Short mmCIF file of C-alpha atoms in Angstrom, two decimals:
data_model
loop_
_atom_site.label_atom_id
_atom_site.label_comp_id
_atom_site.label_asym_id
_atom_site.label_seq_id
_atom_site.Cartn_x
_atom_site.Cartn_y
_atom_site.Cartn_z
CA UNK O 7 141.87 82.73 163.28
CA UNK O 8 139.47 80.08 162.49
CA UNK O 9 140.55 76.83 161.80
CA UNK O 10 137.58 74.89 160.02
CA UNK O 11 137.39 71.52 161.46
CA UNK O 12 137.07 68.62 159.06
CA UNK O 13 134.01 66.24 159.61
CA UNK O 14 135.04 63.57 161.39
CA UNK O 15 132.83 60.95 159.37
CA UNK O 16 135.06 61.73 156.43
CA UNK O 17 138.19 61.46 157.93
CA UNK O 18 140.04 57.87 157.34
CA UNK O 19 140.62 57.00 160.96
CA UNK O 20 143.47 54.60 160.29
CA UNK O 21 146.89 56.18 159.91
CA UNK O 22 148.18 53.36 158.07
CA UNK O 23 145.44 54.20 155.65
CA UNK O 24 146.68 57.82 155.30
CA UNK O 25 150.17 56.87 154.96
CA UNK O 26 149.04 54.39 152.12
CA UNK O 27 147.55 57.29 150.40
CA UNK O 28 150.10 59.52 150.61
CA UNK O 29 152.62 57.05 149.49
CA UNK O 30 150.52 56.74 146.05
CA UNK O 31 150.28 60.11 145.78
CA UNK O 32 153.97 60.49 146.04
CA UNK O 33 154.51 57.88 143.54
CA UNK O 34 152.38 59.63 141.19
CA UNK O 35 153.90 63.05 141.48
CA UNK O 36 157.51 61.74 141.13
CA UNK O 37 156.84 58.84 138.57
CA UNK O 38 153.71 59.39 136.59
CA UNK O 39 152.37 55.85 137.46
CA UNK O 40 148.79 56.08 139.05
CA UNK O 41 148.05 53.73 141.89
CA UNK O 42 145.61 56.02 143.50
CA UNK O 43 142.74 53.82 142.22
CA UNK O 44 143.82 50.61 142.57
CA UNK O 45 141.94 48.19 145.29
CA UNK O 46 143.16 48.98 148.80
CA UNK O 47 143.45 45.55 149.95
CA UNK O 48 145.45 44.45 147.26
CA UNK O 49 147.93 47.26 147.15
CA UNK O 50 148.22 47.02 150.82
CA UNK O 51 149.29 43.25 150.71
CA UNK O 52 151.99 43.98 148.02
CA UNK O 53 153.39 46.77 150.22
CA UNK O 54 153.22 45.21 153.19
CA UNK O 55 155.10 42.33 151.29
CA UNK O 56 157.83 44.57 150.36
CA UNK O 57 158.11 46.44 153.91
CA UNK O 58 158.22 42.70 155.22
CA UNK O 59 161.27 41.65 152.97
CA UNK O 60 163.16 45.05 152.68
CA UNK O 61 163.22 45.42 156.64
CA UNK O 62 161.61 48.93 156.24
CA UNK O 63 159.46 50.02 159.44
CA UNK O 64 156.75 51.79 158.27
CA UNK O 65 154.73 52.71 154.81
CA UNK O 66 156.16 56.40 155.80
CA UNK O 67 159.72 55.40 155.58
CA UNK O 68 159.40 53.40 152.52
CA UNK O 69 157.56 56.28 151.03
CA UNK O 70 160.99 58.34 151.69
CA UNK O 71 162.97 55.61 150.03
CA UNK O 72 160.57 55.40 146.85
CA UNK O 73 160.83 59.21 146.25
CA UNK O 74 164.32 59.41 146.39
CA UNK O 75 165.76 56.04 145.35
CA UNK O 76 164.61 55.27 141.83
CA UNK O 77 165.80 51.58 141.74
CA UNK O 78 163.86 50.80 144.71
CA UNK O 79 160.83 52.51 142.94
CA UNK O 80 161.37 49.87 140.24
CA UNK O 81 161.32 47.13 142.51
CA UNK O 82 157.87 48.23 144.03
CA UNK O 83 156.82 48.73 140.47
CA UNK O 84 157.37 44.84 140.15
CA UNK O 85 155.56 44.16 143.36
CA UNK O 86 152.26 46.17 142.25
CA UNK O 87 152.29 44.83 138.86
CA UNK O 88 150.25 41.15 138.21
CA UNK O 89 151.81 38.97 135.99
CA UNK O 90 149.81 35.82 136.33
CA UNK O 91 149.51 34.61 132.96
CA UNK O 92 149.60 31.44 130.72
CA UNK O 93 149.18 30.47 127.19
CA UNK O 94 145.54 29.87 126.31
CA UNK O 95 144.50 30.71 130.08
CA UNK O 96 140.85 29.41 130.18
CA UNK O 97 140.69 27.29 127.13
CA UNK O 98 137.03 27.73 126.82
CA UNK O 99 137.47 31.15 126.37
CA UNK O 100 139.68 30.57 123.55
CA UNK O 101 137.18 27.95 122.22
CA UNK O 102 134.69 30.78 122.16
CA UNK O 103 136.59 33.50 120.13
CA UNK O 104 137.44 30.80 118.01
CA UNK O 105 133.62 29.79 117.37
CA UNK O 106 131.92 32.98 117.79
CA UNK O 107 134.38 35.94 116.88
CA UNK O 108 136.60 34.65 114.40
CA UNK O 109 133.57 34.33 111.99
CA UNK O 110 132.95 38.22 111.99
CA UNK O 111 136.53 38.59 112.31
CA UNK O 112 136.83 37.01 108.74
CA UNK O 113 134.43 39.38 107.28
CA UNK O 114 136.79 42.38 107.74
CA UNK O 115 139.58 42.87 105.23
CA UNK O 116 142.03 44.23 108.08
CA UNK O 117 141.80 43.67 111.45
CA UNK O 118 143.30 45.36 114.47
CA UNK O 119 143.62 43.94 117.90
CA UNK O 120 144.22 45.68 121.12
CA UNK O 121 145.92 43.51 123.99
CA UNK O 122 145.82 45.80 126.92
CA UNK O 123 147.62 44.79 130.12
CA UNK O 124 149.44 41.98 128.04
CA UNK O 125 152.12 41.40 130.73
CA UNK O 126 154.64 38.71 129.39
CA UNK O 127 152.97 38.18 126.06
CA UNK O 128 151.57 34.56 126.58
CA UNK O 129 147.88 35.35 125.90
CA UNK O 130 149.23 37.74 122.97
CA UNK O 131 151.09 34.67 121.52
CA UNK O 132 148.09 32.24 122.24
CA UNK O 133 145.93 34.73 120.32
CA UNK O 134 148.72 35.03 117.13
CA UNK O 135 148.61 31.11 117.13
CA UNK O 136 144.77 30.87 117.02
CA UNK O 137 144.62 33.67 113.98
CA UNK O 138 147.04 32.14 112.21
CA UNK O 139 145.26 28.57 112.20
CA UNK O 140 142.25 30.63 111.19
CA UNK O 141 143.97 32.13 108.37
CA UNK O 142 143.91 35.62 109.59
CA UNK O 143 147.11 36.55 111.08
CA UNK O 144 148.65 38.16 107.76
CA UNK O 145 145.78 40.82 107.70
CA UNK O 146 145.69 41.28 111.55
CA UNK O 147 147.78 43.79 113.35
CA UNK O 148 148.30 43.24 116.96
CA UNK O 149 149.16 45.97 119.47
CA UNK O 150 150.24 44.50 122.74
CA UNK O 151 150.52 47.18 125.68
CA UNK O 152 151.61 47.07 129.37
CA UNK O 153 152.48 49.65 131.77
CA UNK O 154 155.53 47.58 133.06
CA UNK O 155 158.73 47.84 130.91
CA UNK O 156 160.06 44.76 132.52
CA UNK O 157 157.41 42.17 131.49
CA UNK O 158 157.01 43.81 127.88
CA UNK O 159 160.60 43.31 127.39
CA UNK O 160 159.77 39.58 128.34
CA UNK O 161 156.83 39.81 125.88
CA UNK O 162 159.04 40.71 123.22
CA UNK O 163 161.79 38.13 123.74
CA UNK O 164 159.08 35.39 123.86
CA UNK O 165 161.05 32.99 125.79
CA UNK O 166 159.38 30.99 128.33
CA UNK O 167 160.43 27.92 130.34
CA UNK O 168 160.16 24.68 128.69
CA UNK O 169 158.69 22.50 131.53
CA UNK O 170 155.31 24.71 131.07
CA UNK O 171 154.95 23.64 127.44
CA UNK O 172 153.14 20.49 128.56
CA UNK O 173 150.52 22.37 130.67
CA UNK O 174 150.34 25.25 127.47
CA UNK O 175 149.95 22.11 125.35
CA UNK O 176 146.93 20.78 127.12
CA UNK O 177 145.18 24.44 127.09
CA UNK O 178 146.03 24.61 123.25
CA UNK O 179 144.12 21.25 122.46
CA UNK O 180 141.22 22.20 124.90
CA UNK O 181 140.79 25.95 123.45
CA UNK O 182 140.37 23.73 119.46
CA UNK O 183 144.04 24.04 118.49
CA UNK O 184 144.25 22.39 115.16
CA UNK O 185 147.87 21.52 114.79
CA UNK O 186 150.78 20.43 117.03
CA UNK O 187 151.66 23.10 119.81
CA UNK O 188 155.21 22.40 119.30
CA UNK O 189 155.11 23.55 115.64
CA UNK O 190 155.20 27.03 117.52
CA UNK O 191 158.20 27.21 119.11
CA UNK O 192 161.87 25.95 119.34
CA UNK O 193 163.06 24.25 122.40
CA UNK O 194 166.71 24.97 123.47
CA UNK O 195 167.67 23.64 126.83
CA UNK O 196 165.33 24.92 129.20
CA UNK O 197 163.85 27.47 126.97
CA UNK O 198 161.15 27.42 124.44
CA UNK O 199 161.35 30.38 121.94
CA UNK O 200 158.02 31.26 120.42
CA UNK O 201 158.66 31.37 116.34
CA UNK O 202 159.02 34.73 114.59
CA UNK O 203 156.30 34.27 112.31
CA UNK O 204 153.95 34.63 115.13
CA UNK O 205 155.89 38.04 116.01
CA UNK O 206 155.71 39.60 112.64
CA UNK O 207 152.21 41.34 113.11
CA UNK O 208 152.63 42.27 116.73
CA UNK O 209 153.67 45.77 118.10
CA UNK O 210 154.66 46.14 121.71
CA UNK O 211 154.41 49.27 123.34
CA UNK O 212 154.44 50.88 126.55
CA UNK O 213 150.59 52.09 127.41
CA UNK O 214 149.07 52.66 130.76
CA UNK O 215 145.38 52.28 130.97
CA UNK O 216 145.13 54.49 133.88
CA UNK O 217 147.07 57.41 132.73
CA UNK O 218 147.07 57.25 128.75
CA UNK O 219 144.16 57.64 126.46
CA UNK O 220 142.81 55.84 123.59
CA UNK O 221 144.33 53.56 121.18
CA UNK O 222 143.33 53.28 117.59
CA UNK O 223 140.31 51.86 115.86
CA UNK O 224 140.01 48.26 117.33
CA UNK O 225 138.22 45.37 115.94
CA UNK O 226 138.88 43.65 119.40
CA UNK O 227 140.30 44.34 122.62
CA UNK O 228 141.64 41.74 125.27
CA UNK O 229 141.90 42.79 128.73
CA UNK O 230 141.61 40.00 130.97
CA UNK O 231 141.96 40.41 134.95
CA UNK O 232 143.34 43.69 134.87
CA UNK O 233 140.33 45.65 135.75
CA UNK O 234 139.81 43.67 138.77
CA UNK O 235 142.83 45.53 140.56
CA UNK O 236 141.09 48.80 139.93
CA UNK O 237 138.18 50.48 142.14
CA UNK O 238 134.93 51.18 140.76
CA UNK O 239 135.35 54.52 139.42
CA UNK O 240 138.81 53.58 137.68
CA UNK O 241 137.08 50.22 135.95
CA UNK O 242 134.45 52.80 134.39
CA UNK O 243 136.88 55.22 133.28
CA UNK O 244 138.99 52.16 131.63
CA UNK O 245 135.96 50.41 130.02
CA UNK O 246 134.84 53.86 128.85
CA UNK O 247 138.28 53.94 127.12
CA UNK O 248 137.62 50.77 125.72
CA UNK O 249 134.39 52.09 124.34
CA UNK O 250 136.02 54.70 122.70
CA UNK O 251 138.89 52.76 121.14
CA UNK O 252 136.31 50.05 119.59
CA UNK O 253 135.04 50.37 116.03
CA UNK O 254 131.41 49.64 116.17
CA UNK O 255 130.51 45.96 116.61
CA UNK O 256 134.09 45.63 118.14
CA UNK O 257 134.59 42.97 120.55
CA UNK O 258 135.63 43.46 124.43
CA UNK O 259 136.95 40.38 125.84
CA UNK O 260 137.59 40.51 129.77
CA UNK O 261 138.75 38.37 132.48
CA UNK O 262 136.26 35.45 133.81
CA UNK O 263 135.41 37.16 137.02
CA UNK O 264 135.06 40.65 135.64
CA UNK O 265 131.93 42.44 134.13
CA UNK O 266 130.54 45.55 132.80
CA UNK O 267 127.08 45.05 133.88
CA UNK O 268 127.57 47.72 136.71
CA UNK O 269 129.45 50.06 134.62
CA UNK O 270 127.31 53.16 133.32
CA UNK O 271 129.01 52.36 129.75
CA UNK O 272 126.83 48.74 130.08
CA UNK O 273 124.04 49.96 127.78
CA UNK O 274 126.38 50.25 124.92
CA UNK O 275 127.77 46.85 124.86
CA UNK O 276 125.57 43.62 124.06
CA UNK O 277 126.97 39.87 125.64
CA UNK O 278 128.12 37.62 122.78
CA UNK O 279 129.08 34.82 125.33
CA UNK O 280 128.32 35.95 128.83
CA UNK O 281 130.02 32.77 130.32
CA UNK O 282 133.38 34.17 128.96
CA UNK O 283 132.94 37.70 129.30
CA UNK O 284 132.91 38.57 125.59
CA UNK O 285 130.91 41.69 124.51
CA UNK O 286 130.39 43.42 121.60
CA UNK O 287 129.99 47.32 121.02
CA UNK O 288 126.71 48.05 119.59
CA UNK O 289 126.00 49.42 116.17
CA UNK T 11 110.46 38.87 173.93
CA UNK T 12 112.60 41.66 172.60
CA UNK T 13 115.82 42.87 173.84
CA UNK T 14 118.87 44.96 172.40
CA UNK T 15 122.63 43.86 172.36
CA UNK T 16 125.36 44.97 170.31
CA UNK T 17 126.59 42.39 167.61
CA UNK T 18 129.85 41.24 169.10
CA UNK T 19 131.55 40.48 165.90
CA UNK T 20 131.08 41.72 162.36
CA UNK T 21 132.27 39.04 160.17
CA UNK T 22 133.18 35.33 159.94
CA UNK T 23 136.17 33.95 157.67
CA UNK T 24 136.72 30.33 157.28
CA UNK T 25 139.74 28.33 156.10
CA UNK T 26 139.64 24.91 154.90
CA UNK T 27 141.78 22.40 152.89
CA UNK T 28 142.19 18.58 152.67
CA UNK T 29 138.98 17.36 153.99
CA UNK T 30 137.10 20.46 154.05
CA UNK T 31 134.16 19.96 151.94
CA UNK T 32 132.96 17.23 154.59
CA UNK T 33 133.85 19.48 157.41
CA UNK T 34 131.77 22.45 155.97
CA UNK T 35 129.00 20.07 155.07
CA UNK T 36 128.68 19.46 158.94
CA UNK T 37 129.49 22.97 160.01
CA UNK T 38 127.60 25.31 157.78
CA UNK T 39 124.05 23.68 158.30
CA UNK T 40 124.40 23.85 161.81
CA UNK T 41 124.28 28.05 161.85
CA UNK T 42 121.26 29.60 162.55
CA UNK T 43 119.48 31.18 159.46
CA UNK T 44 119.15 34.70 161.57
CA UNK T 45 122.94 35.14 161.75
CA UNK T 46 123.72 38.66 161.76
CA UNK T 47 127.11 38.60 160.14
CA UNK T 48 128.51 37.44 156.54
CA UNK T 49 130.47 34.59 156.42
CA UNK T 50 133.73 34.29 154.04
CA UNK T 51 135.23 30.98 152.97
CA UNK T 52 138.36 29.93 151.34
CA UNK T 53 138.22 26.28 150.59
CA UNK T 54 141.38 25.01 148.46
CA UNK T 55 139.95 23.71 145.24
CA UNK T 56 141.36 22.99 142.03
CA UNK T 57 141.56 25.71 139.63
CA UNK T 58 139.50 24.13 137.10
CA UNK T 59 136.37 23.26 139.32
CA UNK T 60 133.11 24.15 138.36
CA UNK T 61 130.14 25.69 140.73
CA UNK T 62 129.17 22.62 142.11
CA UNK T 63 130.35 23.26 145.72
CA UNK T 64 128.14 26.62 145.80
CA UNK T 65 124.97 24.65 144.33
CA UNK T 66 125.73 21.75 146.97
CA UNK T 67 125.88 23.95 149.88
CA UNK T 68 123.32 26.13 149.13
CA UNK T 69 120.75 23.69 148.91
CA UNK T 70 122.29 22.18 152.35
CA UNK T 71 122.53 25.48 154.45
CA UNK T 72 119.87 27.83 156.07
CA UNK T 73 121.96 30.89 155.13
CA UNK T 74 122.22 32.23 151.36
CA UNK T 75 125.46 30.41 149.72
CA UNK T 76 127.43 32.16 147.13
CA UNK T 77 130.44 32.47 144.85
CA UNK T 78 131.96 35.87 146.01
CA UNK T 79 131.91 38.43 143.41
CA UNK T 80 134.10 41.27 142.34
CA UNK T 81 132.95 44.41 144.10
CA UNK T 82 130.14 43.21 145.78
CA UNK T 83 129.11 44.45 149.28
CA UNK T 84 129.01 41.81 151.98
CA UNK T 85 125.77 40.79 153.57
CA UNK T 86 124.46 39.41 156.63
CA UNK T 87 123.43 35.87 156.82
CA UNK T 88 125.46 35.17 153.30
CA UNK T 89 128.12 32.65 152.81
CA UNK T 90 130.50 33.76 150.05
CA UNK T 91 133.06 31.33 148.71
CA UNK T 92 136.44 32.29 146.98
CA UNK T 93 135.88 31.22 143.37
CA UNK T 94 138.43 28.77 142.20
CA UNK T 95 141.87 30.28 141.11
CA UNK T 96 141.27 33.52 142.45
CA UNK T 97 142.20 34.92 145.96
CA UNK T 98 139.50 36.45 147.99
CA UNK T 99 140.17 39.93 149.58
CA UNK T 100 138.02 42.37 151.94
CA UNK T 101 138.15 46.04 151.05
CA UNK T 102 137.66 48.25 154.08
CA UNK T 103 134.34 49.39 153.04
CA UNK T 104 133.25 46.16 153.31
CA UNK T 105 133.12 44.94 149.58
CA UNK T 106 134.89 42.01 147.99
CA UNK T 107 137.93 42.10 145.61
CA UNK T 108 139.24 39.15 143.77
CA UNK T 109 142.84 39.07 142.42
CA UNK T 110 144.74 36.33 140.23
CA UNK T 111 148.24 37.30 141.71
CA UNK T 112 150.69 34.56 142.47
CA UNK T 113 149.85 31.71 144.65
CA UNK T 114 150.30 32.30 148.57
CA UNK T 115 151.52 28.94 150.29
CA UNK T 116 150.95 27.11 146.84
CA UNK T 117 147.17 28.19 147.10
CA UNK T 118 144.97 30.02 144.75
CA UNK T 119 142.62 31.19 146.87
CA UNK T 120 144.92 31.55 149.93
CA UNK T 121 143.43 31.47 153.38
CA UNK T 122 146.15 33.84 154.38
CA UNK T 123 144.97 36.44 151.75
CA UNK T 124 141.51 36.35 153.18
CA UNK T 125 142.36 36.43 156.78
CA UNK T 126 144.86 39.01 156.31
CA UNK T 127 142.91 41.53 154.45
CA UNK T 128 139.68 40.75 156.43
CA UNK T 129 141.48 41.38 159.72
CA UNK T 130 142.41 44.88 158.27
CA UNK T 131 138.73 45.64 157.49
CA UNK T 132 137.34 44.31 160.68
CA UNK T 133 139.96 44.48 163.39
CA UNK T 134 138.86 42.88 166.61
CA UNK T 135 135.29 42.52 165.30
CA UNK T 136 136.64 39.49 163.14
CA UNK T 137 136.03 35.53 163.98
CA UNK T 138 138.48 33.20 162.18
CA UNK T 139 137.98 29.64 161.94
CA UNK T 140 140.54 27.21 160.80
CA UNK T 141 139.41 23.53 159.98
CA UNK T 142 140.99 20.32 158.46
CA UNK T 143 143.77 20.51 155.88
CA UNK T 144 147.02 19.40 154.73
CA UNK T 145 149.26 22.53 154.83
CA UNK T 146 149.94 25.61 157.01
CA UNK T 147 147.75 28.22 154.82
CA UNK T 148 145.76 30.34 157.28
CA UNK T 149 147.98 30.11 160.17
CA UNK T 150 149.63 33.46 159.76
CA UNK T 151 146.21 35.09 158.97
CA UNK T 152 144.93 33.53 162.36
CA UNK T 153 147.95 35.09 163.96
CA UNK T 154 147.03 38.70 162.81
CA UNK T 155 143.48 38.35 163.51
CA UNK T 156 144.26 37.53 167.21
CA UNK T 157 146.67 40.33 167.28
CA UNK T 158 144.11 42.70 166.02
CA UNK T 159 141.77 41.78 168.83
CA UNK T 160 139.41 38.94 167.01
CA UNK T 161 138.69 35.57 167.84
CA UNK T 162 140.63 32.22 166.44
CA UNK T 163 138.61 28.96 166.58
CA UNK T 164 140.60 26.06 165.26
CA UNK T 165 139.04 22.32 164.76
CA UNK T 166 140.50 19.93 167.19
CA UNK T 167 143.36 18.49 165.30
CA UNK T 168 142.53 14.96 166.86
CA UNK T 169 138.79 15.31 165.06
CA UNK T 170 139.98 16.82 161.71
CA UNK T 171 140.64 14.21 158.81
CA UNK T 172 143.94 16.06 158.49
CA UNK T 173 145.61 17.79 161.31
CA UNK T 174 148.13 19.71 159.72
CA UNK T 175 146.64 23.14 159.18
CA UNK T 176 144.80 23.21 162.66
CA UNK T 177 147.90 21.90 164.15
CA UNK T 178 150.00 24.90 162.56
CA UNK T 179 147.97 27.38 163.89
CA UNK T 180 148.26 26.07 167.72
CA UNK T 181 152.09 25.84 167.09
CA UNK T 182 151.98 29.38 166.61
CA UNK T 183 149.72 30.34 169.60
CA UNK T 184 147.12 29.10 171.84
CA UNK T 185 143.59 29.78 169.79
CA UNK T 186 140.51 30.96 171.81
CA UNK T 187 138.82 27.82 171.05
CA UNK T 188 140.14 24.27 170.02
CA UNK T 189 137.04 22.48 169.43
CA UNK T 190 135.36 19.09 167.84
CA UNK T 191 133.71 20.05 164.42
CA UNK T 192 130.18 19.57 166.15
CA UNK T 193 130.69 22.06 168.53
CA UNK T 194 131.99 25.24 166.37
CA UNK T 195 128.57 25.57 165.02
CA UNK T 196 126.74 26.02 168.25
CA UNK T 197 129.74 28.14 169.77
CA UNK T 198 129.07 30.50 166.93
CA UNK T 199 125.13 30.49 167.55
CA UNK T 200 125.32 31.39 171.32
CA UNK T 201 128.21 34.02 170.20
CA UNK T 202 125.18 35.84 168.33
CA UNK T 203 122.41 34.86 170.21
CA UNK T 204 123.75 34.70 173.83
CA UNK T 205 120.12 33.94 175.42
CA UNK T 206 117.47 31.39 174.41
CA UNK T 207 115.05 33.42 171.89
CA UNK T 208 111.87 31.11 172.10
#
């Protein structure tokens, strides 16, 4: 019998790297969540963190627990999901939307916006406020999606700690806000609840950018600080998904350190506000 | 005169906090322009800062100074600063990742995040340097660098404008070097250029 030897050049030498890749393969096969093409350093940090606090000795041991214990898997899912967000995060970005994008959207009779990777909804409500002030909210449908059911539930509830409202108000003013930010929420005890009028045209839905497909004919797609967690090939795939989901002339808004310059899809887009990563699908 | 030698280390990571801009202003210009490895820096800085420090240090240094960009491949002789409000991570293929996950040690960027991922990527071929600062970010990252066989250099707390950060490393273990700021640059140069090359 001849056992073919693998080229040692292509073998990952680090056993921990092998464990990590087996773990993500296992999670994908068992639960359908696909982290195989996530940035490795980031994923490893999150896994190591879970190892440290749960007293598990190795990634292989953790893999066994993940495969057999669904509750534990959902804990790990929270570890792997990044939920850093705030209202009107990067106020200058929202100012650019107001000044450069809204005038174009105003020419459409009906507007569809997809907020991909919406996390707990802070930016979704920021956008709804902006659209309301520009008189567009009642003819806009916003689809807010995330792969993490726990944060999606938070987004639907729209209840945020009231002590954050001071920072959010500052962001809102910097972003060109036209009213008083406190008009958009009711404060009770330690919580601020966003007003229902903002929610009327928002549909929250479970959607996984890695495993799910094209989403409607969108006029604008917001996906900020999600692509940075993906490796190059997955980034390319997701930008392709956005391209297929946009109407001609539709807008794509990415995070401040994200880019499509190196993506093969780049030729189909043109920058609108390069500094704030606002692109437009060419006609 | 020419000779061959193996480059003893593959990268340098630096962490600095309060007082760090002044310290880096002294340390970075001392580095030899032929430095054969990349330098990655986390300087704690306000989330809303602009790119002023990049322009400032690029003018000051012989090496090329830039803000770290997502998926960029590290190049020798380049100095990469973590962008404000993003963690800087190194991948095993020696490329850069950025992340805006939660703060670590109340910091984003965090020194520990850079040191830990750089240690995974470079193992015993990494030099970690901790300069002045008022918290303990970087101490656990330094310990990992040491455990992986890399070198740890700490600014002598007596000479740091804020001693807390160097001290927090020294409290955990004995670093390879504890030096006044002015001696760290020459040490780095002597590591990579062991004999005079006139």
